Amino acid sequence: MTQRMRQRIHNQEGFGLILVIGMSTVILGIVILTGTIAERSLTSSAQHVSYGQALSAAESGVDQTIARLQHAYVTYGTDFPVPSTSSVADPSPSCQSNPNSYVVPSGGFASQAAERTWATGKLTALLSVSGCLQHASDGDYVVLKPSNRQTVYAMGFSPRYGAARMQSRLIKSEYLFLPYKPSNAILTGQQLLIDSSTMVTTAPGYDSSLASVHANGGISVQNGNPIVYGQVSSSVNSSSQSSNKFYGNPGGTVVTTPPQPIPAVSALAVYAKWSQKYASSWYNLCSDGKVKAPTVEGPCVTTAGSNLIADLGAGGADQGTTFRGFRYSPASGSTPAQWLVGKNVPDGVYYAVGSNVAPDSGAGNTVTANATILAQAADETACQKVGGSIDWDHNNIGTPMIPNLFMLADADLTTESNFSAGSAGPPVISGLFIAGDQVHMSTSSNGAYGAVVAADQCPASPGETNEIKNPSVYFNPDDEAPFTDVINTTLWLEY
């Protein structure tokens, strides 16, 4: 019996060994399978992340290109291709190539597939052009903006172009340049003071409740109860300020609302867009006393003397005389050159460069049927501006020469009490009054038809604020500024 028991135990030991080996094999298989699944999951996850980053890189390319196109359009008044041969206005100056190679066929594309093939081929070709491959936090990208379409194509690469397992994605975006259209009768970037004699309403034929006033700073009320038919709001708590004639405000108290966007104010941008269109009626009033016709090279640029109209400066042929009602006053100490406005200013666009426009003594009360007045600072980006201000009085303006624009100053805009602009019609004649910095308006009861905008791009001097004192402002909600506000993206599509 003992022998039999030993034999049975021996047989069971062999079976146990087989069982252990089998179980080990199964467990090993499970481990291998789990590892394989995990590896493939990690690879898939990495590829998915890389795929998403490629899209993000392409989006960065579109965003940056549209921002550069906006800046170039505001500065030069035209749309530019990317890449371009221009060293001045190119939105992507490090990537220069022949723009004629990147023109959308005149007949367009037969299908989205054909467009995708065309765009992919052009973008791929740009990868070999120096400076065209750009870098973003999520990867690389290359961009194409054809010269004959307001369309941006961008291809993004992740983790980077040329890397192993690189992912790429293609985006198409279309855009429009839209003009700035004020939604307020009066809009300021900082503090605004409204005097009791002020009245803000709409031009005839419009709902008076649209005649609103807003300040991105605070609003203060001086001397009683100014009249505003639309809402009066500020972005700084001004609850202590009120008028029982703020008809759009319950209880007459100024309400607090978020800041409103104000476009960049630039006389040069208006020059770039409109000077050639109105070249026969455009007069550049230069800081040295010369008057010049506009050129594509810029205001007050001399082209072999052919664009010189008059010279009122020291030693000039017309020194001591007036030009179309303007008298030249040279710079003196800290006071920049001035063009002083007298009587009987003929129709035209008057564009002061590096100088101010101010009323002359004994100007009298006259009417100019059709005029726009602009003042460009010597450096519009500086906050110690030389020139660029307008102070206007006595000379009424019937109609703006440049559509919807009576006056634009890079610096301050002041209108005195003996002045009116526009009319009730019918039809309503109106336009904008725009200051890059502060506005001081004391227009008479005859009123100003249009809208008033003060961008406050440079802060006010101590004790200075935007002021609307005495005028009647008749808001026209249909007015559009003759310069671009923002690019409006009309299509965003992944190909």
Coordinates of C-alpha atoms in Angstrom, one line a residue, residues 9-222:
I9 CA 1.9 11.1 -5.4
H10 CA 4.6 10.9 -8.1
N11 CA 2.0 10.9 -10.9
Q12 CA 0.3 13.9 -9.4
E13 CA 3.6 15.8 -9.2
G14 CA 3.9 15.5 -13.0
F15 CA 0.4 16.7 -13.5
G16 CA 1.0 19.7 -11.3
L17 CA 4.1 20.7 -13.2
I18 CA 2.1 20.6 -16.4
L19 CA -0.6 22.7 -14.8
V20 CA 1.9 25.3 -13.6
I21 CA 3.5 25.6 -17.0
G22 CA 0.1 25.9 -18.7
M23 CA -1.0 28.6 -16.3
S24 CA 2.3 30.5 -16.7
T25 CA 1.8 30.4 -20.5
V26 CA -1.7 31.8 -20.2
I27 CA -0.6 34.5 -17.8
L28 CA 2.3 35.4 -20.1
G29 CA -0.1 35.6 -23.0
I30 CA -2.4 37.9 -21.1
V31 CA 0.6 40.1 -20.1
I32 CA 1.8 40.3 -23.7
L33 CA -1.7 41.1 -25.0
T34 CA -2.2 43.7 -22.3
G35 CA 1.1 45.3 -23.2
T36 CA 0.3 45.3 -26.8
I37 CA -3.1 46.9 -26.2
A38 CA -1.5 49.5 -24.0
E39 CA 1.2 50.3 -26.5
R40 CA -1.3 50.6 -29.3
S41 CA -3.5 52.8 -27.1
L42 CA -0.6 55.1 -26.2
T43 CA 0.4 55.3 -29.9
S44 CA -3.1 56.0 -30.9
S45 CA -3.5 58.6 -28.2
A46 CA -0.2 60.2 -29.2
Q47 CA -1.3 60.3 -32.8
H48 CA -4.6 61.8 -31.8
V49 CA -2.9 64.5 -29.7
S50 CA -0.5 65.2 -32.6
Y51 CA -3.5 65.3 -35.0
G52 CA -5.2 67.9 -32.7
Q53 CA -2.0 69.9 -32.4
A54 CA -1.6 70.0 -36.1
L55 CA -5.0 71.6 -36.3
S56 CA -4.1 74.1 -33.6
A57 CA -0.9 75.0 -35.4
A58 CA -2.9 75.7 -38.6
E59 CA -5.3 77.8 -36.7
S60 CA -2.4 79.8 -35.3
G61 CA -1.3 80.4 -38.9
V62 CA -4.7 81.7 -39.9
D63 CA -5.0 83.9 -36.8
Q64 CA -1.6 85.5 -37.1
T65 CA -2.0 86.1 -40.9
I66 CA -5.4 87.8 -40.5
A67 CA -4.0 90.0 -37.7
R68 CA -1.2 91.0 -40.0
L69 CA -3.5 91.6 -42.9
Q70 CA -5.7 93.8 -40.7
H71 CA -2.6 95.9 -39.7
A72 CA -1.4 96.2 -43.2
Y73 CA -4.9 97.2 -44.5
V74 CA -5.3 99.9 -41.8
T75 CA -1.8 101.2 -42.5
Y76 CA -1.8 101.1 -46.3
G77 CA -5.5 100.9 -47.3
T78 CA -5.2 97.7 -49.4
D79 CA -5.1 94.0 -49.1
F80 CA -1.9 92.1 -49.6
P81 CA -0.9 88.6 -50.7
V82 CA 1.1 86.2 -48.6
P83 CA 3.8 85.6 -49.6
S84 CA 4.7 88.9 -51.3
T85 CA 7.6 90.6 -52.9
S86 CA 6.9 93.8 -50.9
S87 CA 9.5 94.7 -48.3
V88 CA 7.3 97.5 -46.8
A89 CA 3.8 96.3 -46.5
D90 CA 4.1 92.5 -46.6
P91 CA 2.2 91.0 -43.7
S92 CA 4.9 88.2 -43.6
P93 CA 8.1 89.9 -44.7
S94 CA 10.4 87.0 -44.0
C95 CA 8.6 84.9 -46.6
Q96 CA 9.0 86.5 -49.9
S97 CA 8.2 84.9 -53.2
N98 CA 6.6 85.7 -56.5
P99 CA 2.9 86.5 -55.7
N100 CA 1.9 85.8 -59.3
S101 CA 2.6 82.1 -58.6
Y102 CA -0.2 82.1 -56.0
V103 CA -3.2 83.3 -57.8
V104 CA -6.5 81.4 -57.7
P105 CA -7.6 80.4 -61.2
S106 CA -10.1 83.0 -62.6
G107 CA -12.8 80.4 -63.0
G108 CA -12.4 79.2 -59.4
F109 CA -12.5 75.4 -58.6
A110 CA -14.7 72.7 -60.0
S111 CA -15.0 71.1 -56.5
Q112 CA -13.7 71.2 -53.0
A113 CA -11.4 68.3 -53.8
A114 CA -9.9 70.4 -56.7
E115 CA -9.4 73.4 -54.4
R116 CA -7.8 71.2 -51.7
T117 CA -5.4 69.7 -54.2
W118 CA -4.4 73.2 -55.5
A119 CA -3.9 74.6 -52.0
T120 CA -2.0 71.6 -50.8
G121 CA 0.4 71.8 -53.8
K122 CA 1.0 75.6 -53.3
L123 CA 1.5 75.2 -49.6
T124 CA 3.9 72.3 -50.1
A125 CA 5.9 74.4 -52.6
L126 CA 6.2 77.2 -50.0
L127 CA 7.9 74.9 -47.6
S128 CA 11.0 75.2 -49.7
V129 CA 10.9 79.0 -49.7
S130 CA 13.1 80.5 -47.0
G131 CA 11.2 81.9 -44.0
C132 CA 7.8 80.5 -45.0
L133 CA 7.7 77.7 -42.5
Q134 CA 6.6 79.3 -39.2
H135 CA 6.6 77.9 -35.7
A136 CA 3.8 77.9 -33.0
S137 CA 3.6 76.2 -29.6
D138 CA 1.7 73.2 -31.0
G139 CA 3.8 72.7 -34.1
D140 CA 4.8 74.3 -37.5
Y141 CA 2.6 75.9 -40.1
V142 CA 2.8 77.5 -43.6
V143 CA 0.3 80.0 -44.9
L144 CA -0.9 81.2 -48.3
K145 CA -3.1 84.2 -49.0
P146 CA -3.7 84.4 -52.8
S147 CA -3.4 87.9 -54.3
N148 CA -6.8 87.8 -55.9
R149 CA -8.9 86.3 -53.1
Q150 CA -9.7 87.3 -49.5
T151 CA -8.9 83.7 -48.4
V152 CA -6.2 82.3 -46.2
Y153 CA -5.0 78.7 -46.5
A154 CA -2.9 77.3 -43.6
M155 CA -1.3 73.9 -43.2
G156 CA -0.3 72.8 -39.7
F157 CA 2.3 70.1 -38.8
S158 CA 2.8 68.3 -35.5
P159 CA 4.9 67.7 -33.6
R160 CA 7.0 69.5 -36.3
Y161 CA 7.4 69.5 -40.0
G162 CA 9.5 66.5 -41.1
A163 CA 9.3 64.6 -37.8
A164 CA 8.6 60.9 -37.6
R165 CA 4.8 60.2 -37.6
M166 CA 4.1 63.8 -38.5
Q167 CA 0.5 64.8 -38.7
S168 CA -0.8 67.6 -41.0
R169 CA -4.1 69.4 -41.4
L170 CA -5.3 72.0 -43.8
I171 CA -7.6 75.0 -43.0
K172 CA -9.3 77.5 -45.2
S173 CA -10.6 80.8 -43.9
E174 CA -12.4 83.6 -45.8
Y175 CA -12.7 87.2 -44.6
L176 CA -14.1 90.6 -45.3
F177 CA -12.9 94.1 -44.4
L178 CA -15.8 95.9 -42.7
P179 CA -16.1 99.6 -42.1
Y180 CA -16.5 100.9 -38.6
K181 CA -20.1 101.8 -37.9
P182 CA -20.7 103.7 -34.6
S183 CA -23.6 102.3 -32.5
N184 CA -23.5 105.4 -30.3
A185 CA -24.1 109.1 -31.0
I186 CA -21.1 109.8 -28.7
L187 CA -18.5 107.3 -27.7
T188 CA -15.3 107.9 -25.8
G189 CA -12.4 105.7 -24.6
Q190 CA -12.0 107.4 -21.2
Q191 CA -13.8 110.0 -19.0
L192 CA -16.6 112.1 -20.5
L193 CA -18.1 115.3 -19.3
I194 CA -21.6 116.3 -20.5
D195 CA -22.8 119.9 -20.0
S196 CA -26.3 120.9 -19.2
S197 CA -26.8 122.6 -22.6
T198 CA -26.1 119.4 -24.5
M199 CA -28.8 117.7 -26.5
V200 CA -28.3 114.3 -28.1
T201 CA -31.0 112.9 -30.4
T202 CA -31.3 111.3 -33.8
A203 CA -31.6 112.9 -37.2
P204 CA -35.1 113.1 -38.6
G205 CA -36.6 109.8 -39.6
Y206 CA -34.8 107.7 -36.9
D207 CA -35.9 106.4 -33.6
S208 CA -34.6 108.8 -31.0
S209 CA -33.9 106.0 -28.5
L210 CA -30.9 105.0 -30.7
A211 CA -29.1 108.2 -29.8
S212 CA -27.1 106.7 -27.0
V213 CA -23.9 108.0 -25.2
H214 CA -21.2 105.7 -23.8
A215 CA -17.8 106.2 -22.2
N216 CA -15.4 103.4 -21.5
G217 CA -14.3 105.6 -18.6
G218 CA -16.7 107.4 -16.2
I219 CA -19.3 110.0 -17.1
S220 CA -19.8 113.3 -15.2
V221 CA -22.6 115.8 -15.6
Q222 CA -22.0 119.5 -15.3

